[in-house]
Amino acid sequence: MDPKDSRFSTQISHLALDIGGTLIKLVYFSPNGDNCEDGSIVVGNNGCSVVQGRLCFAKFETRKIDDCLDFIRLNILQHSGVQHARDKFSVKATGGGAFKFADLFKEKLGIVFDKEDEMHSLVCGVNFLLKTVPREAFTYLDGQKEFVQIDHNDLYPYLLVNIGSGVSMIKVDGDGKYERISGTSLGGGTFLGLGKLLTKCKSFDELLELSHQGNNRVIDMLVGDIYGGTDYSKIGLSSTAIASSFGKAISDGKELEDYQPEDVARSLLRMISNNIGQIAYLNALRFGLKRIFFGGFFIRGLEYTMDTISVAVHFWSRGEAKAMFLRHEGFLGALGAFTSYKDQSHSTDLKPHHHTVERAVVKCSDDDSFRHIPVTANVNDGEAIECSINLV
Ligand SMILES: Nc1ncnc2c1ncn2[C@@H]1O[C@H](COP(=O)(O)OP(=O)(O)OP(=O)(O)O)[C@@H](O)[C@H]1O
Ligand SMILES: CC(C)(CO)[C@@H](O)C(=O)NCCC(=O)O
């Protein structure tokens, strides 16, 4: 197969979207490195072409969906010499937006969504990563990041906690065997929404930056604040443990303006992370699960967030359960939708039924400068995955 001939089809058919309440995530296969550094095409064998390249990642704010449409138009459609796909191509899509924005994509780009269930996609995405991508999962405790060697024969059961706008908790027992056992509406959307209201910051990055500089003890009421500086050791609470998030605001006699936005952001991040860690542990306990994988874009590879979640899980489980994180945390659903191409033949006659990942590389697309991709990744924003797909 001449790679040039198949380029348009390849790029369109190997794109998957996860359109969530806050963010749109894209995973796309770049066969020739045009959209992703250093990729390479090639190799034909026995009527089946193996195309080498990379899985690339990009994200957009859902409220700025036009940017996402432009990205697809400029980097995928126009790149291939067309403006509109004229209803010819269906693309895997998951998340609530696969329903909400189906008409928009059809009207603006001529792309039809082939919808994949959100929970199913999340589970497929995690299983794909854990089974295929080396050094994907890691623990984070006391400032130490440690990669976890995953034994494919001893992967299940595990608890998946996906922290997006809201939080879903899914017990995974095998490939396609899972149950959503819990969830909470206090998630990444709560952090960002409350954060914007309380600190006047404009973006998630700004809020994170603020939280870096803050001190949660200024607003949180600690056990020591209640117990005159001492631990409550009888029930295992140290004086520095948070007794009540934002509790000091009750009696400080201060207005919101009297607090530093940094301290508010820090308390908020701690409150949300702690709460999710605790609910996750309780659900793990319900079903006797020892391993908890945390995903979703709320985490963003942020040490403070991961540390807080890990400490919460460690503390409540008395060291029995383990919190683990994933390098491609934010792209689980989109990756899962992408891998679902392998389950069926495709209108373009392309069928990626096998993904071989040799190594993950630290270059990727950056959503803020998507017109100039490729660029080097920032804050773990989705490292490209080197892989090959079979075209039949
Ligand atoms: N650049 C960003 N802009 C906005 N939010 C961000 C950003 N980076 C990380 N976040 C955080 O990630 C959250 C969204 O995560 P994610 O994309 O996994 O969920 P979603 O798919 O939008 O939500 P849901 O699955 O609940 O529909 C936000 O609520 C916010 O806390
Ligand atoms: C509604 C979804 C699944 C959309 O992704 C997510 O935002 C979520 O799991 N929210 C939490 C809802 C709840 O269980 O209370």
Short mmCIF file of C-alpha atoms and ligand atoms in Angstrom, two decimals:
data_model
loop_
_atom_site.label_atom_id
_atom_site.label_comp_id
_atom_site.label_asym_id
_atom_site.label_seq_id
_atom_site.Cartn_x
_atom_site.Cartn_y
_atom_site.Cartn_z
CA MET A 1 0.00 0.00 0.00
CA ASP A 2 1.30 3.42 -0.89
CA PRO A 3 1.28 5.32 2.37
CA LYS A 4 0.61 8.59 0.55
CA ASP A 5 -2.62 7.22 -0.89
CA SER A 6 -3.85 6.04 2.44
CA ARG A 7 -2.84 9.08 4.36
CA PHE A 8 -6.16 10.86 4.44
CA SER A 9 -8.12 7.78 5.38
CA THR A 10 -5.57 6.72 7.92
CA GLN A 11 -5.63 10.01 9.72
CA ILE A 12 -9.39 10.28 9.80
CA SER A 13 -10.16 6.74 10.73
CA HIS A 14 -7.57 6.64 13.45
CA LEU A 15 -8.86 9.46 15.52
CA ALA A 16 -10.87 9.02 18.70
CA LEU A 17 -12.48 11.63 20.91
CA ASP A 18 -13.58 11.75 24.52
CA ILE A 19 -15.79 14.77 25.02
CA GLY A 20 -16.28 15.42 28.72
CA GLY A 21 -17.96 18.06 30.85
CA THR A 22 -14.77 20.14 31.05
CA LEU A 23 -12.29 18.84 28.48
CA ILE A 24 -12.22 17.25 25.05
CA LYS A 25 -9.48 14.67 24.64
CA LEU A 26 -8.17 13.50 21.27
CA VAL A 27 -6.05 10.47 20.47
CA TYR A 28 -4.88 10.12 16.90
CA PHE A 29 -2.48 7.96 15.03
CA SER A 30 0.20 9.80 13.13
CA PRO A 31 1.68 7.40 10.59
CA ASN A 32 4.32 9.65 9.14
CA GLY A 33 5.33 12.00 11.85
CA ASP A 34 3.61 15.01 10.32
CA ASN A 35 1.58 15.65 13.40
CA CYS A 36 3.97 14.07 15.82
CA GLU A 37 7.74 14.25 15.86
CA ASP A 38 9.88 11.47 14.45
CA GLY A 39 7.12 9.10 13.44
CA SER A 40 7.72 6.77 10.52
CA ILE A 41 5.57 4.97 8.01
CA VAL A 42 6.22 1.74 6.33
CA VAL A 43 6.47 -1.96 6.00
CA GLY A 44 4.13 -4.02 3.94
CA ASN A 45 3.75 -7.75 4.40
CA ASN A 46 1.47 -10.42 2.97
CA GLY A 47 -1.42 -8.20 1.96
CA CYS A 48 -1.44 -6.53 5.32
CA SER A 49 0.46 -3.30 5.82
CA VAL A 50 2.02 -2.51 9.12
CA VAL A 51 2.16 1.20 9.55
CA GLN A 52 4.45 2.55 12.15
CA GLY A 53 3.89 5.81 13.85
CA ARG A 54 2.70 7.28 17.06
CA LEU A 55 -0.41 7.71 19.07
CA CYS A 56 -0.58 11.42 19.73
CA PHE A 57 -2.64 13.30 22.26
CA ALA A 58 -4.31 16.68 22.43
CA LYS A 59 -6.88 18.32 24.65
CA PHE A 60 -9.22 21.31 24.47
CA GLU A 61 -11.64 22.93 26.82
CA THR A 62 -15.16 21.78 26.03
CA ARG A 63 -16.38 25.39 26.26
CA LYS A 64 -13.95 26.18 23.44
CA ILE A 65 -15.14 23.37 21.20
CA ASP A 66 -14.52 25.53 18.12
CA ASP A 67 -10.78 25.18 18.77
CA CYS A 68 -11.17 21.43 18.61
CA LEU A 69 -13.13 21.66 15.36
CA ASP A 70 -10.40 23.92 13.95
CA PHE A 71 -7.73 21.49 15.05
CA ILE A 72 -9.38 18.60 13.25
CA ARG A 73 -10.08 20.73 10.20
CA LEU A 74 -6.55 22.16 9.98
CA ASN A 75 -4.43 19.27 11.11
CA ILE A 76 -6.42 16.37 9.81
CA LEU A 77 -8.90 17.33 7.11
CA GLN A 78 -7.14 20.25 5.45
CA HIS A 79 -3.79 18.60 5.96
CA SER A 80 -5.19 15.97 3.65
CA GLY A 81 -6.53 18.46 1.16
CA VAL A 82 -10.22 18.59 2.08
CA GLN A 83 -12.46 20.95 4.04
CA HIS A 84 -15.31 18.65 4.88
CA ALA A 85 -15.47 14.87 5.12
CA ARG A 86 -19.01 14.81 3.61
CA ASP A 87 -20.49 12.25 6.00
CA LYS A 88 -18.11 9.64 4.74
CA PHE A 89 -16.16 9.03 7.89
CA SER A 90 -17.19 7.85 11.24
CA VAL A 91 -14.95 8.46 14.18
CA LYS A 92 -14.97 6.78 17.58
CA ALA A 93 -16.30 9.11 20.23
CA THR A 94 -17.08 8.70 23.90
CA GLY A 95 -18.09 10.83 26.89
CA GLY A 96 -21.29 12.82 27.26
CA GLY A 97 -20.27 15.11 24.41
CA ALA A 98 -20.43 12.22 21.96
CA PHE A 99 -24.19 12.61 22.33
CA LYS A 100 -24.37 16.35 22.95
CA PHE A 101 -22.15 17.43 20.06
CA ALA A 102 -22.82 14.73 17.45
CA ASP A 103 -24.86 17.07 15.26
CA LEU A 104 -22.26 19.83 15.51
CA PHE A 105 -19.45 17.58 14.29
CA LYS A 106 -21.59 16.26 11.49
CA GLU A 107 -22.63 19.72 10.40
CA LYS A 108 -19.23 21.44 10.71
CA LEU A 109 -16.87 18.66 9.65
CA GLY A 110 -19.02 15.96 8.13
CA ILE A 111 -17.75 13.54 10.74
CA VAL A 112 -20.20 11.02 12.14
CA PHE A 113 -19.66 9.73 15.66
CA ASP A 114 -19.47 6.02 16.26
CA LYS A 115 -20.34 6.16 19.96
CA GLU A 116 -18.58 4.08 22.58
CA ASP A 117 -19.82 3.85 26.15
CA GLU A 118 -17.87 6.09 28.52
CA MET A 119 -17.24 3.57 31.32
CA HIS A 120 -16.39 0.84 28.84
CA SER A 121 -13.90 3.15 27.14
CA LEU A 122 -12.25 4.09 30.42
CA VAL A 123 -11.73 0.45 31.33
CA CYS A 124 -10.45 -0.45 27.84
CA GLY A 125 -8.07 2.51 27.99
CA VAL A 126 -6.58 1.50 31.34
CA ASN A 127 -6.28 -2.17 30.37
CA PHE A 128 -4.59 -1.18 27.11
CA LEU A 129 -2.09 1.02 28.94
CA LEU A 130 -1.35 -1.45 31.71
CA LYS A 131 -0.87 -4.33 29.32
CA THR A 132 0.97 -2.54 26.55
CA VAL A 133 2.85 0.53 27.66
CA PRO A 134 5.94 0.04 29.79
CA ARG A 135 6.37 2.19 32.88
CA GLU A 136 2.80 3.41 32.70
CA ALA A 137 1.72 2.95 36.32
CA PHE A 138 3.50 4.39 39.31
CA THR A 139 3.07 5.07 42.99
CA TYR A 140 3.76 8.41 44.58
CA LEU A 141 4.46 8.65 48.28
CA ASP A 142 6.67 10.96 50.36
CA GLY A 143 7.95 12.66 47.24
CA GLN A 144 9.05 9.38 45.69
CA LYS A 145 7.75 8.27 42.31
CA GLU A 146 8.14 4.55 41.73
CA PHE A 147 7.12 2.71 38.59
CA VAL A 148 5.11 -0.43 39.19
CA GLN A 149 5.78 -3.60 37.27
CA ILE A 150 2.39 -4.91 36.21
CA ASP A 151 2.02 -8.67 36.09
CA HIS A 152 -0.46 -9.29 33.25
CA ASN A 153 -1.62 -12.48 34.91
CA ASP A 154 -2.30 -10.74 38.16
CA LEU A 155 -3.88 -7.51 37.03
CA TYR A 156 -7.44 -8.00 38.24
CA PRO A 157 -9.36 -7.05 40.24
CA TYR A 158 -8.62 -3.39 40.67
CA LEU A 159 -10.49 -0.19 41.38
CA LEU A 160 -10.39 2.56 38.77
CA VAL A 161 -11.09 6.03 40.08
CA ASN A 162 -11.53 8.49 37.24
CA ILE A 163 -11.41 12.08 38.44
CA GLY A 164 -12.86 14.25 35.73
CA SER A 165 -15.45 16.97 36.28
CA GLY A 166 -17.17 14.38 38.47
CA VAL A 167 -15.71 11.14 39.78
CA SER A 168 -16.52 7.59 38.70
CA MET A 169 -15.34 4.53 40.61
CA ILE A 170 -15.27 1.31 38.65
CA LYS A 171 -14.43 -2.19 39.85
CA VAL A 172 -12.59 -3.95 37.07
CA ASP A 173 -12.51 -7.76 37.03
CA GLY A 174 -11.21 -8.43 33.54
CA ASP A 175 -11.31 -7.34 29.91
CA GLY A 176 -14.79 -5.94 29.44
CA LYS A 177 -15.75 -7.13 32.94
CA TYR A 178 -16.45 -4.17 35.14
CA GLU A 179 -19.06 -2.42 37.27
CA ARG A 180 -19.38 1.24 38.19
CA ILE A 181 -19.74 0.86 41.94
CA SER A 182 -19.69 4.47 43.06
CA GLY A 183 -19.07 8.06 42.19
CA THR A 184 -19.04 11.53 43.65
CA SER A 185 -19.97 14.90 42.28
CA LEU A 186 -17.12 16.46 44.29
CA GLY A 187 -14.48 16.21 41.60
CA GLY A 188 -12.23 18.21 39.32
CA GLY A 189 -15.14 20.41 38.25
CA THR A 190 -15.78 21.28 41.88
CA PHE A 191 -12.12 22.21 42.40
CA LEU A 192 -12.04 24.39 39.31
CA GLY A 193 -15.51 25.87 39.76
CA LEU A 194 -15.13 26.75 43.43
CA GLY A 195 -11.54 27.80 42.81
CA LYS A 196 -12.61 30.30 40.17
CA LEU A 197 -15.28 31.75 42.44
CA LEU A 198 -13.09 31.95 45.51
CA THR A 199 -9.78 33.10 44.02
CA LYS A 200 -10.88 34.92 40.88
CA CYS A 201 -8.34 32.94 38.89
CA LYS A 202 -9.18 32.34 35.26
CA SER A 203 -7.83 28.90 34.48
CA PHE A 204 -6.97 25.51 35.92
CA ASP A 205 -3.26 26.16 35.43
CA GLU A 206 -3.51 29.44 37.29
CA LEU A 207 -5.36 27.74 40.12
CA LEU A 208 -2.70 25.02 40.33
CA GLU A 209 0.05 27.63 40.29
CA LEU A 210 -1.66 29.44 43.16
CA SER A 211 -2.05 26.25 45.14
CA HIS A 212 1.69 25.60 44.81
CA GLN A 213 2.45 28.74 46.73
CA GLY A 214 -0.24 28.43 49.38
CA ASN A 215 -0.44 27.07 52.91
CA ASN A 216 -3.61 25.18 53.74
CA ARG A 217 -3.06 25.54 57.48
CA VAL A 218 -4.05 29.17 57.27
CA ILE A 219 -7.67 28.17 56.61
CA ASP A 220 -7.97 24.51 57.53
CA MET A 221 -8.71 23.72 61.16
CA LEU A 222 -6.16 21.17 62.34
CA VAL A 223 -6.52 18.61 65.12
CA GLY A 224 -3.89 20.61 67.01
CA ASP A 225 -6.00 23.77 66.72
CA ILE A 226 -8.75 21.96 68.59
CA TYR A 227 -6.56 19.97 70.98
CA GLY A 228 -4.27 22.79 72.11
CA GLY A 229 -1.37 21.77 69.90
CA THR A 230 -1.26 18.09 70.85
CA ASP A 231 -2.04 14.91 68.91
CA TYR A 232 -5.25 12.98 69.54
CA SER A 233 -3.19 9.81 69.57
CA LYS A 234 -5.87 7.61 71.07
CA ILE A 235 -7.73 7.65 67.74
CA GLY A 236 -4.61 7.96 65.62
CA LEU A 237 -4.87 11.62 64.67
CA SER A 238 -1.74 13.74 64.73
CA SER A 239 -1.93 17.42 65.65
CA THR A 240 -1.18 18.33 62.03
CA ALA A 241 -4.04 16.29 60.55
CA ILE A 242 -6.88 18.37 59.12
CA ALA A 243 -9.84 18.21 61.47
CA SER A 244 -12.03 20.45 59.34
CA SER A 245 -11.30 21.75 55.85
CA PHE A 246 -11.80 25.54 55.74
CA GLY A 247 -12.75 25.32 59.44
CA LYS A 248 -10.62 28.26 60.56
CA ALA A 249 -12.79 30.57 58.49
CA ILE A 250 -15.56 30.10 61.06
CA SER A 251 -13.83 32.01 63.80
CA ASP A 252 -11.08 34.02 62.15
CA GLY A 253 -13.45 36.94 61.72
CA LYS A 254 -12.09 37.43 58.22
CA GLU A 255 -13.74 38.06 54.89
CA LEU A 256 -12.74 36.14 51.77
CA GLU A 257 -10.62 39.10 50.66
CA ASP A 258 -8.58 38.84 53.87
CA TYR A 259 -7.26 35.43 52.86
CA GLN A 260 -4.51 34.95 50.32
CA PRO A 261 -5.91 33.25 47.17
CA GLU A 262 -2.90 30.91 47.33
CA ASP A 263 -4.00 29.55 50.70
CA VAL A 264 -7.60 29.15 49.55
CA ALA A 265 -6.45 27.25 46.46
CA ARG A 266 -4.22 24.99 48.55
CA SER A 267 -7.02 24.14 51.02
CA LEU A 268 -9.41 23.46 48.18
CA LEU A 269 -7.02 21.13 46.40
CA ARG A 270 -6.31 19.31 49.64
CA MET A 271 -10.01 19.02 50.48
CA ILE A 272 -11.03 17.56 47.13
CA SER A 273 -8.04 15.20 46.88
CA ASN A 274 -8.46 13.96 50.46
CA ASN A 275 -12.13 13.33 50.03
CA ILE A 276 -11.67 11.36 46.81
CA GLY A 277 -8.85 9.34 48.38
CA GLN A 278 -11.09 8.47 51.31
CA ILE A 279 -14.14 7.52 49.22
CA ALA A 280 -11.89 5.46 46.96
CA TYR A 281 -10.48 3.60 49.92
CA LEU A 282 -13.98 2.92 51.33
CA ASN A 283 -15.05 1.46 48.01
CA ALA A 284 -11.90 -0.63 47.77
CA LEU A 285 -12.67 -1.91 51.25
CA ARG A 286 -16.26 -2.78 50.25
CA PHE A 287 -14.98 -5.16 47.60
CA GLY A 288 -11.64 -6.17 49.09
CA LEU A 289 -9.62 -4.44 46.36
CA LYS A 290 -5.98 -3.76 47.10
CA ARG A 291 -5.02 -1.77 44.03
CA ILE A 292 -6.55 1.56 43.15
CA PHE A 293 -5.64 3.28 39.88
CA PHE A 294 -6.41 6.98 39.71
CA GLY A 295 -6.99 8.64 36.37
CA GLY A 296 -8.67 11.72 34.93
CA PHE A 297 -7.32 15.15 34.12
CA PHE A 298 -7.78 16.50 37.63
CA ILE A 299 -4.52 14.81 38.66
CA ARG A 300 -2.34 16.35 35.95
CA GLY A 301 0.72 14.59 37.36
CA LEU A 302 0.70 17.08 40.22
CA GLU A 303 2.83 15.90 43.12
CA TYR A 304 0.75 17.55 45.81
CA THR A 305 -2.47 16.01 44.50
CA MET A 306 -0.95 12.55 44.15
CA ASP A 307 0.68 12.77 47.54
CA THR A 308 -2.57 13.81 49.21
CA ILE A 309 -4.51 10.98 47.56
CA SER A 310 -1.79 8.44 48.37
CA VAL A 311 -1.59 9.54 51.99
CA ALA A 312 -5.38 9.33 52.33
CA VAL A 313 -5.46 5.79 50.89
CA HIS A 314 -2.46 4.73 52.96
CA PHE A 315 -3.82 6.29 56.14
CA TRP A 316 -7.33 4.87 55.93
CA SER A 317 -6.27 1.42 54.74
CA ARG A 318 -3.42 1.29 57.27
CA GLY A 319 -1.08 0.56 54.41
CA GLU A 320 -3.20 -2.30 53.00
CA ALA A 321 -4.31 -0.59 49.77
CA LYS A 322 -2.09 1.10 47.23
CA ALA A 323 -2.85 4.22 45.20
CA MET A 324 -1.38 4.14 41.72
CA PHE A 325 -1.28 6.73 38.98
CA LEU A 326 -1.00 6.56 35.22
CA ARG A 327 1.17 8.60 32.90
CA HIS A 328 -1.66 8.94 30.38
CA GLU A 329 -4.15 9.64 33.15
CA GLY A 330 -6.28 12.14 31.21
CA PHE A 331 -6.65 10.10 28.03
CA LEU A 332 -8.09 6.84 29.35
CA GLY A 333 -11.51 7.19 27.70
CA ALA A 334 -10.12 8.46 24.41
CA LEU A 335 -7.55 5.64 24.30
CA GLY A 336 -10.26 3.11 25.07
CA ALA A 337 -12.39 4.46 22.23
CA PHE A 338 -9.37 4.35 19.96
CA THR A 339 -8.65 0.71 20.75
CA SER A 340 -12.24 -0.19 19.94
CA TYR A 341 -11.47 0.28 16.23
CA LYS A 342 -9.87 -3.11 16.41
CA ASP A 343 -13.19 -4.79 17.16
CA GLN A 344 -14.79 -4.11 13.83
CA SER A 345 -14.03 -3.40 10.22
CA HIS A 346 -14.16 0.19 9.14
CA SER A 347 -15.77 2.03 6.27
CA THR A 348 -12.38 3.15 5.04
CA ASP A 349 -11.24 -0.44 5.01
CA LEU A 350 -8.68 0.25 7.64
CA LYS A 351 -8.57 -2.01 10.58
CA PRO A 352 -6.03 -1.41 13.30
CA HIS A 353 -6.41 -4.77 14.97
CA HIS A 354 -3.10 -4.84 16.66
CA HIS A 355 -1.15 -2.28 18.61
CA THR A 356 2.48 -2.98 19.27
CA VAL A 357 4.05 -0.53 21.58
CA GLU A 358 7.79 -0.64 21.80
CA ARG A 359 8.42 2.33 23.97
CA ALA A 360 6.80 5.53 25.04
CA VAL A 361 8.54 8.73 24.05
CA VAL A 362 8.53 12.05 25.77
CA LYS A 363 7.38 14.20 22.89
CA CYS A 364 3.80 15.10 22.31
CA SER A 365 1.38 17.65 21.05
CA ASP A 366 0.58 20.57 23.27
CA ASP A 367 -2.96 21.82 23.25
CA ASP A 368 -2.02 25.46 23.74
CA SER A 369 -0.05 25.56 20.51
CA PHE A 370 -1.84 22.91 18.55
CA ARG A 371 -1.27 24.61 15.24
CA HIS A 372 2.44 24.23 15.68
CA ILE A 373 2.62 20.64 16.75
CA PRO A 374 4.81 18.86 17.41
CA VAL A 375 6.27 20.45 20.49
CA THR A 376 7.74 19.10 23.66
CA ALA A 377 5.24 18.07 26.26
CA ASN A 378 4.62 20.07 29.38
CA VAL A 379 3.25 18.77 32.67
CA ASN A 380 2.73 15.24 31.52
CA ASP A 381 0.23 16.38 28.98
CA GLY A 382 0.10 13.14 27.10
CA GLU A 383 3.29 11.51 26.01
CA ALA A 384 3.12 10.10 22.51
CA ILE A 385 3.09 6.32 22.36
CA GLU A 386 5.11 4.67 19.66
CA CYS A 387 3.14 1.91 18.03
CA SER A 388 2.28 0.19 14.82
CA ILE A 389 -1.12 -0.68 13.41
CA ASN A 390 -2.06 -3.26 10.85
CA LEU A 391 -4.07 -2.11 7.85
CA VAL A 392 -6.04 -4.78 6.05
N1 LIG B 1 -6.41 22.80 31.12
C1 LIG B 1 -7.44 22.46 31.90
N2 LIG B 1 -8.61 23.14 31.80
C2 LIG B 1 -9.66 22.83 32.57
N3 LIG B 1 -9.65 21.85 33.50
C3 LIG B 1 -8.52 21.12 33.64
C4 LIG B 1 -7.37 21.39 32.85
N4 LIG B 1 -6.41 20.52 33.19
C5 LIG B 1 -6.91 19.75 34.16
N5 LIG B 1 -8.19 20.10 34.46
C6 LIG B 1 -9.01 19.43 35.51
O1 LIG B 1 -9.49 18.24 34.92
C7 LIG B 1 -10.90 18.16 35.06
C8 LIG B 1 -11.50 17.48 33.84
O2 LIG B 1 -10.94 16.19 33.74
P1 LIG B 1 -11.38 15.20 32.59
O3 LIG B 1 -11.06 15.77 31.28
O4 LIG B 1 -10.78 13.87 32.93
O5 LIG B 1 -12.94 15.14 32.82
P2 LIG B 1 -14.16 15.39 31.82
O6 LIG B 1 -14.17 14.27 30.84
O7 LIG B 1 -14.14 16.77 31.28
O8 LIG B 1 -15.37 15.26 32.85
P3 LIG B 1 -16.53 14.17 32.95
O9 LIG B 1 -15.87 12.83 32.68
O10 LIG B 1 -17.02 14.28 34.34
O11 LIG B 1 -17.50 14.54 31.88
C9 LIG B 1 -11.36 19.57 35.24
O12 LIG B 1 -12.59 19.65 35.94
C10 LIG B 1 -10.21 20.19 36.01
O13 LIG B 1 -10.32 19.93 37.38
C1 LIG B 2 -21.59 11.91 34.89
C2 LIG B 2 -20.18 11.47 34.57
C3 LIG B 2 -20.13 9.96 34.43
C4 LIG B 2 -19.81 12.11 33.22
O1 LIG B 2 -18.49 11.82 32.87
C5 LIG B 2 -19.17 11.94 35.65
O2 LIG B 2 -19.15 13.32 35.69
C6 LIG B 2 -19.45 11.38 37.03
O3 LIG B 2 -19.16 10.25 37.29
N1 LIG B 2 -20.00 12.21 37.97
C7 LIG B 2 -20.29 11.80 39.34
C8 LIG B 2 -21.77 11.49 39.48
C9 LIG B 2 -22.07 10.74 40.76
O4 LIG B 2 -21.88 9.52 40.83
O5 LIG B 2 -22.46 11.39 41.73
#
